Amino acid sequence: MSTGSFENWNGNVLDIGPLYPFVGTEMVWFIICVAFWLAWHVLQWRMEEANYNDDMEVLKKGDNMERALKGEKVLRSM
Amino acid sequence: MDNEVTALTIIFTEFYYWVTVVFMFLIHVGFCMYEVGASRRKNHMHTLMKNTMVIPLVTVTFFFFGWWIYFAFPNGPGIIGPLLSAPWAEPWSELMGAHMGGAPADTATFTAEDTAYWARINGVFWAAFLLFSWTAASIISGSVIERIRSSAFWVVAVVIGSFAWIIDAAWGWHPDGWMIQVLGYHDAYASGVIHAIAGGAALAVLIHLGPRIGKFAPDGTPRNIVPHNPWLITVGLFLIYTGFWGFYVACNIPIIDVQDGDGVFFSATNIYLTPTTLSAITLNFLMSLAGGLMGGYLISRGDAFWTYSAGLCGVIGASAGNDLYNPLQAMVIGAIVPMICYKLHFWVERRFKIDDAVGAVAVHGYGGFLGVVVAGFMLWGYPASQKYDAIITPWGNFAGAVIMFFVLGFLPAYIVAGILKAFNKLRVPREIELVGLDLSEYAARYEDEDQMLAAEIAEARAAGTLR
């Protein structure tokens, strides 16, 4: 039993084609990978938006905007 | 692979492209160093990550559809013929995976001859083209630093890096591309195919994006936003030069029989399968680089940033014909093109208030465009192909330059950036831009440092070394 399409390296090497396992399932892997790529963009988009919203809230507090412009330390908890 | 000569030829070709890929990786290292060096301290991490993530995003999308486009689109499709079949380049093809080249699993699609060839060449050839894709996206990256949202840039990067540029490669950088057959388009080392398209796309994004806050005085006079680290920029550009060697070599096919008719004559060829030599492109690369550096030094009065950029622009300006030019011609073209681009950069900046942070539109866009046009004149009447009757002409190459810069570069990027802008997703919020795009990065770092300091003080107190 092998997940690959060959079970030993002996015999005629010319008979060996794909080296990767689960030959015949390529389309399934393709769909998974495309879905992961698209989901990544959506998740990154949300993370970025949330991050900017948090930063904007921090900058609205006290003199944080001025401190940040001067390059001084600004903490999220300030 | 059943005799030594065939095996050596195929494995040499495989190894040849593999080496070019490693060299070309340095282009991306150089772009990252260059961009970070050009950005201000408050934007470093954003600048770095924006360019770094081009690598995975363009890689996976180029695997998903970019590689297939190159082989399926040479006719347009619909310009001179239909969509072509390219089963070895489909992302679910067995030949896109590790393959011994023996009997195909999918016997309905592939013959043993298909697998014997593509099993060895597909991966490295794909990777060579992929590195061109990263370059196309990375060129845009530099021009838009310090104010674009990463999310927006990465959408543009995928559109240009994995879609638009590879269409232009199928049209004008494939031995059977319709631009070669109809226009006699000649662009051996990608002045237009990579540089003009990326420069055109960068210009389109910049129009929508607008200048960085403070770039222009109230009266419209441009201010110089000083790069924080000129040394990093120059080392980055040196690395781009180094990677450019790999790029040149990757544009060739190292060894094939170029004799049409009786007899056999093995030679390197350019991407159009017409003969050239590695010596020719080595001479011309160096002479056009030298011309660019000398011209750039004069026109910029010794400014390091522009002298280095002009060296790059010199190579780009001569690249379209560097398979055939005399080295002295390459030097003259390499010197003149960047001088024009330098003047154009500052004219466009003043006239249209375009803030191109690294001069990418000038170096790559105008340089690439002019390079293609110059090749049309310099190589007027040369055969564009061994297979088709088309000849190289000034009007054929001018039309090609317009297609590269405007149709496939400027237009798609203008549409995509326009849509992103309409949804307010192109540019970072104004307050964030003012204080720096690394604000949250610094805030997290400060909090970690404060926590560590508190822990160390507590430890010192517990040990009795601090009261």
XYZ file of C-alpha atoms in Angstrom:
545
model
C 0.000 0.000 0.000
C 1.366 3.444 -0.918
C -0.128 6.912 -1.164
C 2.104 7.381 -4.212
C 1.680 5.895 -7.657
C 4.659 3.536 -7.283
C 5.857 1.235 -4.537
C 9.565 0.816 -5.265
C 12.382 2.411 -7.269
C 13.365 -0.841 -8.930
C 12.404 -1.910 -12.399
C 11.890 0.561 -15.239
C 12.216 4.190 -14.080
C 10.532 5.252 -17.314
C 7.312 3.920 -15.849
C 7.436 6.450 -12.990
C 5.488 9.654 -13.570
C 4.244 11.888 -10.748
C 6.290 11.627 -7.573
C 3.797 13.264 -5.223
C 1.163 11.366 -3.224
C -2.563 11.108 -3.951
C -2.278 11.476 -7.714
C -5.707 12.279 -9.141
C -6.746 14.589 -6.308
C -5.009 17.701 -7.721
C -8.277 19.567 -8.364
C -9.325 19.198 -4.735
C -6.004 20.648 -3.559
C -6.365 23.447 -6.093
C -9.787 24.411 -4.755
C -8.500 24.339 -1.164
C -5.555 26.554 -2.052
C -7.637 29.095 -3.990
C -10.101 29.267 -1.096
C -7.221 29.829 1.346
C -5.812 32.597 -0.846
C -9.153 34.419 -1.103
C -9.865 33.964 2.598
C -6.434 35.351 3.402
C -7.251 38.601 1.606
C -10.578 38.911 3.419
C -9.024 38.232 6.846
C -6.087 40.544 6.194
C -8.479 43.264 5.072
C -10.436 42.959 8.331
C -7.288 42.873 10.469
C -5.948 45.989 8.795
C -9.227 47.836 9.217
C -9.469 46.871 12.898
C -5.866 47.891 13.441
C -6.381 51.334 11.951
C -9.578 51.811 13.966
C -7.709 50.923 17.172
C -4.875 53.291 16.294
C -7.334 56.099 15.594
C -8.939 55.572 19.009
C -5.536 55.755 20.690
C -4.684 58.949 18.843
C -7.926 60.590 19.970
C -7.005 60.205 23.642
C -5.322 63.097 25.485
C -2.263 64.459 23.772
C -1.412 61.195 22.051
C -1.599 62.723 18.579
C 0.934 65.379 19.472
C 3.175 62.862 21.240
C 3.077 60.528 18.261
C 3.906 63.346 15.860
C 6.921 64.228 18.001
C 8.013 60.593 17.955
C 7.402 60.160 21.681
C 6.182 56.953 23.295
C 2.480 56.254 22.720
C 0.907 53.172 24.297
C -2.436 51.621 23.402
C -3.374 51.787 27.074
C -2.663 55.524 27.342
C 16.652 11.005 -21.001
C 17.704 7.726 -22.588
C 21.119 8.932 -23.795
C 23.796 11.029 -22.128
C 23.751 13.973 -24.547
C 19.990 14.453 -24.304
C 20.080 14.025 -20.535
C 22.946 16.495 -20.162
C 21.196 19.061 -22.338
C 17.921 18.808 -20.453
C 19.476 18.705 -16.992
C 21.837 21.567 -17.905
C 18.836 23.622 -19.016
C 17.025 22.758 -15.790
C 20.065 23.762 -13.737
C 20.577 26.910 -15.825
C 17.121 28.265 -15.007
C 17.430 27.218 -11.384
C 20.576 29.366 -11.049
C 18.813 32.341 -12.632
C 16.028 32.052 -10.074
C 18.491 32.210 -7.190
C 20.157 35.262 -8.724
C 16.833 36.954 -9.339
C 15.860 36.478 -5.709
C 18.422 39.205 -5.048
C 16.261 41.648 -6.989
C 13.621 41.303 -4.326
C 16.126 41.577 -1.495
C 17.378 44.730 -3.165
C 13.890 46.157 -3.609
C 13.117 45.592 0.083
C 16.352 47.290 1.186
C 15.831 50.110 -1.271
C 12.260 50.804 -0.208
C 12.992 50.667 3.502
C 15.984 52.924 2.958
C 13.818 55.407 1.075
C 11.051 55.430 3.684
C 11.059 57.436 6.886
C 11.686 55.733 10.216
C 8.014 55.868 11.168
C 7.058 53.730 8.141
C 9.774 51.064 8.007
C 7.880 47.943 8.979
C 4.860 48.795 6.862
C 7.130 49.412 3.872
C 9.004 46.171 4.422
C 5.944 43.990 4.904
C 4.129 45.550 1.959
C 6.885 44.390 -0.358
C 7.659 41.121 1.413
C 4.119 39.806 1.042
C 4.341 40.270 -2.715
C 6.389 37.068 -2.635
C 3.690 34.664 -1.396
C 0.720 36.414 -2.987
C 2.154 36.665 -6.481
C 3.672 33.200 -6.181
C 0.427 31.403 -5.435
C -1.610 33.367 -7.963
C 1.029 32.903 -10.634
C 0.724 29.189 -9.930
C -3.083 29.360 -10.028
C -3.439 31.198 -13.336
C -0.371 33.209 -14.414
C 1.637 30.397 -15.921
C -1.321 29.071 -17.865
C -2.019 32.540 -19.317
C 1.453 32.683 -20.853
C 0.827 29.607 -22.965
C -2.898 30.072 -23.583
C -2.972 33.765 -24.623
C -0.415 34.264 -27.441
C -3.271 34.757 -29.931
C -5.001 37.342 -27.754
C -7.252 35.319 -27.534
C -9.442 36.688 -30.284
C -6.857 38.964 -31.912
C -5.305 36.526 -34.378
C -6.758 33.260 -33.133
C -8.371 31.318 -30.305
C -7.335 30.445 -26.782
C -4.592 27.819 -26.945
C -4.501 24.583 -25.045
C -1.732 24.421 -22.409
C -2.420 21.416 -20.192
C 1.111 21.279 -18.742
C 0.583 24.766 -17.242
C -2.818 24.165 -15.644
C -2.486 24.343 -11.862
C -3.996 20.896 -11.385
C -1.721 19.327 -14.011
C 0.523 16.492 -12.914
C 3.334 18.322 -14.726
C 3.047 21.227 -12.267
C 4.247 18.839 -9.569
C 7.303 16.727 -8.941
C 7.508 14.321 -11.841
C 10.095 11.811 -13.025
C 9.163 12.384 -16.644
C 8.125 8.806 -17.196
C 4.695 7.509 -18.072
C 2.001 10.149 -17.493
C -0.801 9.368 -15.067
C -3.197 11.335 -17.270
C -2.693 9.459 -20.523
C -5.676 11.134 -22.135
C -3.897 14.514 -21.966
C -0.184 13.801 -22.081
C 2.162 11.677 -24.119
C 5.410 10.257 -22.800
C 7.241 12.909 -24.886
C 5.306 15.693 -23.119
C 6.238 14.403 -19.723
C 9.872 13.739 -20.611
C 10.384 17.415 -21.485
C 8.045 19.333 -19.200
C 8.759 17.284 -16.095
C 12.264 18.757 -16.024
C 11.694 22.233 -17.367
C 8.238 23.275 -16.155
C 9.118 24.064 -12.549
C 12.272 26.062 -13.174
C 10.822 27.878 -16.191
C 7.737 28.706 -14.132
C 9.950 30.008 -11.336
C 11.990 32.177 -13.703
C 8.800 33.804 -14.967
C 7.509 34.069 -11.413
C 10.548 36.094 -10.410
C 9.746 38.457 -13.287
C 6.245 38.702 -11.800
C 7.591 39.671 -8.387
C 9.715 42.312 -10.087
C 6.731 43.819 -11.897
C 4.784 44.082 -8.634
C 7.780 45.283 -6.663
C 8.446 48.149 -9.068
C 5.011 49.541 -8.224
C 5.592 48.972 -4.518
C 8.424 51.479 -4.251
C 6.571 54.358 -5.838
C 3.577 54.194 -3.478
C 5.313 53.879 -0.107
C 4.251 55.659 3.068
C 0.542 56.098 2.308
C -1.007 53.114 0.479
C -2.932 50.471 2.396
C -1.124 47.136 2.181
C -4.411 45.398 1.401
C -4.953 47.657 -1.609
C -1.398 47.328 -2.842
C -1.572 43.546 -2.705
C -4.665 43.526 -4.907
C -2.830 45.695 -7.448
C 0.248 43.466 -7.109
C -1.744 40.358 -7.999
C -3.522 42.073 -10.907
C -0.273 43.319 -12.442
C 2.123 40.604 -11.232
C 0.050 37.535 -11.982
C -2.333 38.736 -14.661
C -1.560 41.853 -16.735
C 2.177 41.400 -17.177
C 1.863 37.767 -18.168
C -0.717 38.699 -20.790
C 1.833 41.096 -22.246
C 4.419 38.311 -22.089
C 2.079 35.998 -23.998
C 1.502 38.736 -26.585
C 4.969 40.216 -26.967
C 7.419 37.863 -25.297
C 6.417 34.467 -26.609
C 7.812 33.069 -29.873
C 4.249 32.782 -31.204
C 2.822 35.945 -29.627
C 0.533 37.967 -31.880
C 2.620 41.118 -31.373
C 5.650 39.345 -32.823
C 3.667 37.963 -35.753
C 1.744 41.158 -36.570
C 3.874 44.043 -35.265
C 7.338 42.502 -35.423
C 7.639 43.520 -31.769
C 11.117 43.022 -30.344
C 11.880 43.406 -26.660
C 14.479 40.783 -25.838
C 15.227 41.679 -22.204
C 11.863 43.142 -21.293
C 12.195 46.933 -21.466
C 8.488 47.059 -22.187
C 7.335 43.624 -21.086
C 8.342 44.140 -17.451
C 9.465 47.710 -16.930
C 7.089 49.779 -19.058
C 4.036 47.889 -17.844
C 5.042 48.189 -14.201
C 5.903 51.866 -14.610
C 2.589 52.534 -16.345
C 0.732 50.733 -13.565
C 2.633 52.677 -10.906
C 1.695 55.971 -12.561
C -1.990 54.986 -12.618
C -1.990 54.082 -8.920
C -0.145 57.289 -8.043
C -2.760 59.399 -9.812
C -5.501 57.957 -7.596
C -3.367 57.749 -4.486
C -2.105 61.330 -4.431
C 1.104 62.650 -2.903
C 2.340 62.042 0.628
C 1.242 64.695 3.113
C 3.722 67.545 2.931
C 5.267 66.543 -0.353
C 4.113 69.728 -2.023
C 4.224 73.212 -0.514
C 1.012 75.293 -0.683
C 2.324 76.965 -3.848
C 2.824 73.539 -5.436
C 6.599 73.426 -5.115
C 7.754 69.856 -4.440
C 9.634 69.215 -1.213
C 12.342 66.608 -0.944
C 11.296 63.913 1.555
C 14.716 62.759 2.627
C 15.340 58.992 2.590
C 16.335 57.890 6.081
C 19.205 55.678 4.939
C 20.999 56.366 1.646
C 23.439 53.504 2.306
C 20.636 50.977 2.439
C 19.268 52.371 -0.816
C 22.557 52.078 -2.638
C 23.287 48.573 -1.387
C 19.743 47.657 -2.388
C 20.336 48.963 -5.876
C 23.621 47.048 -6.099
C 21.677 43.910 -5.258
C 19.106 44.761 -7.922
C 21.962 45.089 -10.440
C 23.221 41.675 -9.337
C 19.814 40.094 -9.659
C 19.443 41.735 -13.047
C 22.207 39.424 -14.319
C 20.018 36.498 -13.476
C 17.093 38.219 -15.140
C 19.053 38.626 -18.381
C 20.198 35.037 -18.376
C 16.697 33.811 -17.592
C 15.433 35.606 -20.712
C 17.547 33.253 -22.848
C 17.186 29.633 -23.779
C 20.639 28.200 -23.191
C 21.042 25.563 -25.880
C 18.860 24.597 -28.833
C 19.335 23.820 -32.497
C 18.811 27.095 -34.368
C 19.609 25.783 -37.852
C 16.573 26.013 -40.107
C 16.930 23.374 -42.835
C 19.885 21.054 -43.346
C 22.513 20.716 -40.663
C 22.599 21.399 -36.969
C 23.805 24.491 -35.093
C 23.405 24.707 -31.364
C 23.239 28.141 -29.796
C 21.686 30.162 -27.021
C 18.655 32.118 -28.133
C 16.576 34.935 -26.791
C 12.970 34.370 -25.730
C 11.859 34.589 -29.386
C 14.106 31.603 -30.216
C 16.378 33.735 -32.398
C 20.110 33.310 -31.836
C 22.225 35.331 -29.447
C 25.090 34.567 -27.101
C 25.727 34.981 -23.393
C 28.795 37.018 -24.359
C 26.646 39.477 -26.287
C 24.312 40.133 -23.403
C 27.159 40.282 -20.885
C 28.927 42.960 -22.908
C 25.753 44.924 -23.461
C 24.502 44.649 -19.904
C 27.731 46.071 -18.536
C 28.142 48.765 -21.173
C 24.570 49.990 -20.798
C 24.975 49.969 -17.000
C 28.171 51.983 -17.372
C 26.488 54.427 -19.747
C 23.578 54.830 -17.342
C 25.791 55.491 -14.334
C 27.872 58.046 -16.261
C 24.845 59.795 -17.743
C 23.040 59.765 -14.430
C 26.011 61.208 -12.584
C 26.218 64.104 -15.013
C 22.517 64.916 -15.191
C 21.990 64.673 -11.418
C 25.275 66.409 -10.602
C 26.577 63.404 -8.739
C 23.454 62.686 -6.662
C 23.928 59.123 -5.398
C 20.234 58.166 -5.486
C 19.768 59.248 -9.080
C 23.163 58.023 -10.295
C 22.360 54.518 -9.062
C 18.842 54.709 -10.456
C 20.196 55.911 -13.787
C 22.497 52.890 -13.934
C 19.423 50.698 -13.665
C 17.559 52.872 -16.147
C 20.482 52.612 -18.587
C 20.192 48.836 -18.626
C 16.406 49.050 -18.949
C 16.701 51.530 -21.823
C 18.975 49.227 -23.798
C 17.357 45.935 -22.804
C 14.882 45.681 -25.687
C 17.735 45.303 -28.170
C 20.606 44.118 -25.994
C 20.644 40.752 -27.742
C 21.767 42.460 -30.942
C 23.313 45.858 -30.135
C 26.995 46.588 -30.322
C 28.271 47.311 -26.789
C 29.123 50.875 -27.804
C 25.546 51.378 -28.963
C 24.303 49.896 -25.692
C 26.473 52.375 -23.804
C 25.177 55.402 -25.712
C 21.542 54.319 -25.377
C 22.189 53.488 -21.723
C 23.524 56.990 -21.141
C 20.887 58.984 -23.009
C 17.682 57.239 -21.903
C 18.147 57.877 -18.150
C 19.016 61.516 -18.775
C 15.671 61.974 -20.524
C 13.877 60.019 -17.797
C 15.477 62.118 -15.062
C 14.189 65.318 -16.659
C 10.766 63.752 -17.261
C 10.481 62.671 -13.615
C 10.879 66.191 -12.273
C 8.736 67.736 -14.992
C 5.860 65.332 -14.261
C 6.318 65.841 -10.525
C 5.997 69.637 -10.831
C 3.396 69.731 -13.571
C 1.007 66.997 -12.361
C 1.909 66.787 -8.631
C 2.807 63.122 -8.920
C 4.715 61.909 -5.871
C 6.716 58.920 -7.053
C 8.769 58.202 -3.934
C 11.560 56.280 -5.668
C 11.343 57.470 -9.268
C 10.003 54.081 -10.404
C 7.751 55.522 -13.086
C 10.721 57.315 -14.620
C 13.322 54.560 -14.277
C 11.079 51.660 -15.267
C 8.116 53.233 -17.053
C 9.652 55.948 -19.197
C 12.950 54.054 -19.439
C 11.208 50.898 -20.603
C 8.948 52.743 -23.022
C 11.875 54.601 -24.589
C 13.931 51.415 -24.683
C 11.314 49.674 -26.817
C 10.951 52.694 -29.132
C 14.723 53.042 -29.585
C 15.018 49.331 -30.430
C 12.437 49.823 -33.178
C 14.734 52.343 -34.869
C 18.050 50.657 -34.112
C 16.924 47.225 -35.304
C 14.725 48.436 -38.185
C 14.441 45.678 -40.796
C 15.819 42.851 -38.628
C 13.758 39.654 -38.678
C 11.600 39.560 -35.576
C 11.327 35.804 -35.656
C 12.806 32.758 -37.334
C 9.363 31.260 -37.740
C 7.334 34.226 -39.037
C 8.034 36.836 -41.725
C 7.530 39.903 -39.533
C 10.328 42.452 -39.319
C 11.213 44.900 -36.581
C 10.048 48.458 -37.335
C 9.850 51.751 -35.426
C 6.057 51.805 -35.699
C 5.689 48.164 -34.619
C 7.785 48.738 -31.529
C 6.121 52.092 -30.806
C 2.722 50.410 -30.912
C 4.147 47.703 -28.655
C 5.438 50.277 -26.167
C 1.994 51.901 -26.042
C 0.349 48.508 -25.452
C 2.783 47.722 -22.645
C 2.742 51.064 -20.836
C -0.846 52.200 -21.345
C -3.072 49.278 -22.347
C -1.719 46.559 -20.062
C -0.002 48.669 -17.389
C -1.766 51.975 -16.873
C -5.327 50.959 -17.730
C -5.903 47.930 -15.465
C -4.126 49.579 -12.540
C -6.134 52.776 -13.038
C -9.398 50.821 -12.929
C -8.439 48.716 -9.896
C -7.011 51.652 -7.939
C -10.072 53.720 -8.865
C -12.413 51.083 -7.464
C -10.378 50.813 -4.258
C -10.381 54.584 -3.911
C -14.145 54.751 -4.446
C -14.576 52.471 -1.414
C -12.041 54.504 0.579
C -9.719 51.495 0.719
C -6.737 52.781 -1.198
C -5.052 55.123 1.240
C -4.395 54.872 4.967
C -6.320 57.277 7.251
C -4.826 60.752 7.335
C -3.995 60.659 11.059
C -2.158 57.362 10.680
C -0.160 58.682 7.763
C 0.843 61.737 9.796
C 2.111 59.817 12.816
C 3.497 56.931 10.810
C 2.205 53.629 9.560
C 4.181 51.745 12.201
C 2.249 53.296 15.105
C 0.770 50.021 16.346
C 4.100 48.276 15.793
C 5.843 50.797 18.047
C 3.014 50.755 20.605
C 3.271 46.980 20.922
C 7.034 47.191 21.177
C 6.850 49.851 23.914
C 4.380 47.757 25.873
C 6.630 44.682 25.613
C 9.625 46.737 26.719
C 7.691 48.188 29.667
C 6.554 44.721 30.734
C 10.098 43.386 30.541
C 11.430 46.356 32.511
C 8.799 45.828 35.208
C 9.664 42.129 35.360
C 13.382 42.844 35.670
C 12.789 45.407 38.443
C 10.611 42.896 40.312
C 13.339 40.265 39.901
C 15.992 42.650 41.172
C 13.842 43.522 44.191
C 13.220 39.862 44.952
C 16.957 39.227 44.834
C 17.567 42.150 47.171
C 19.722 44.052 44.687
C 17.178 46.817 44.407
C 15.152 48.415 47.165
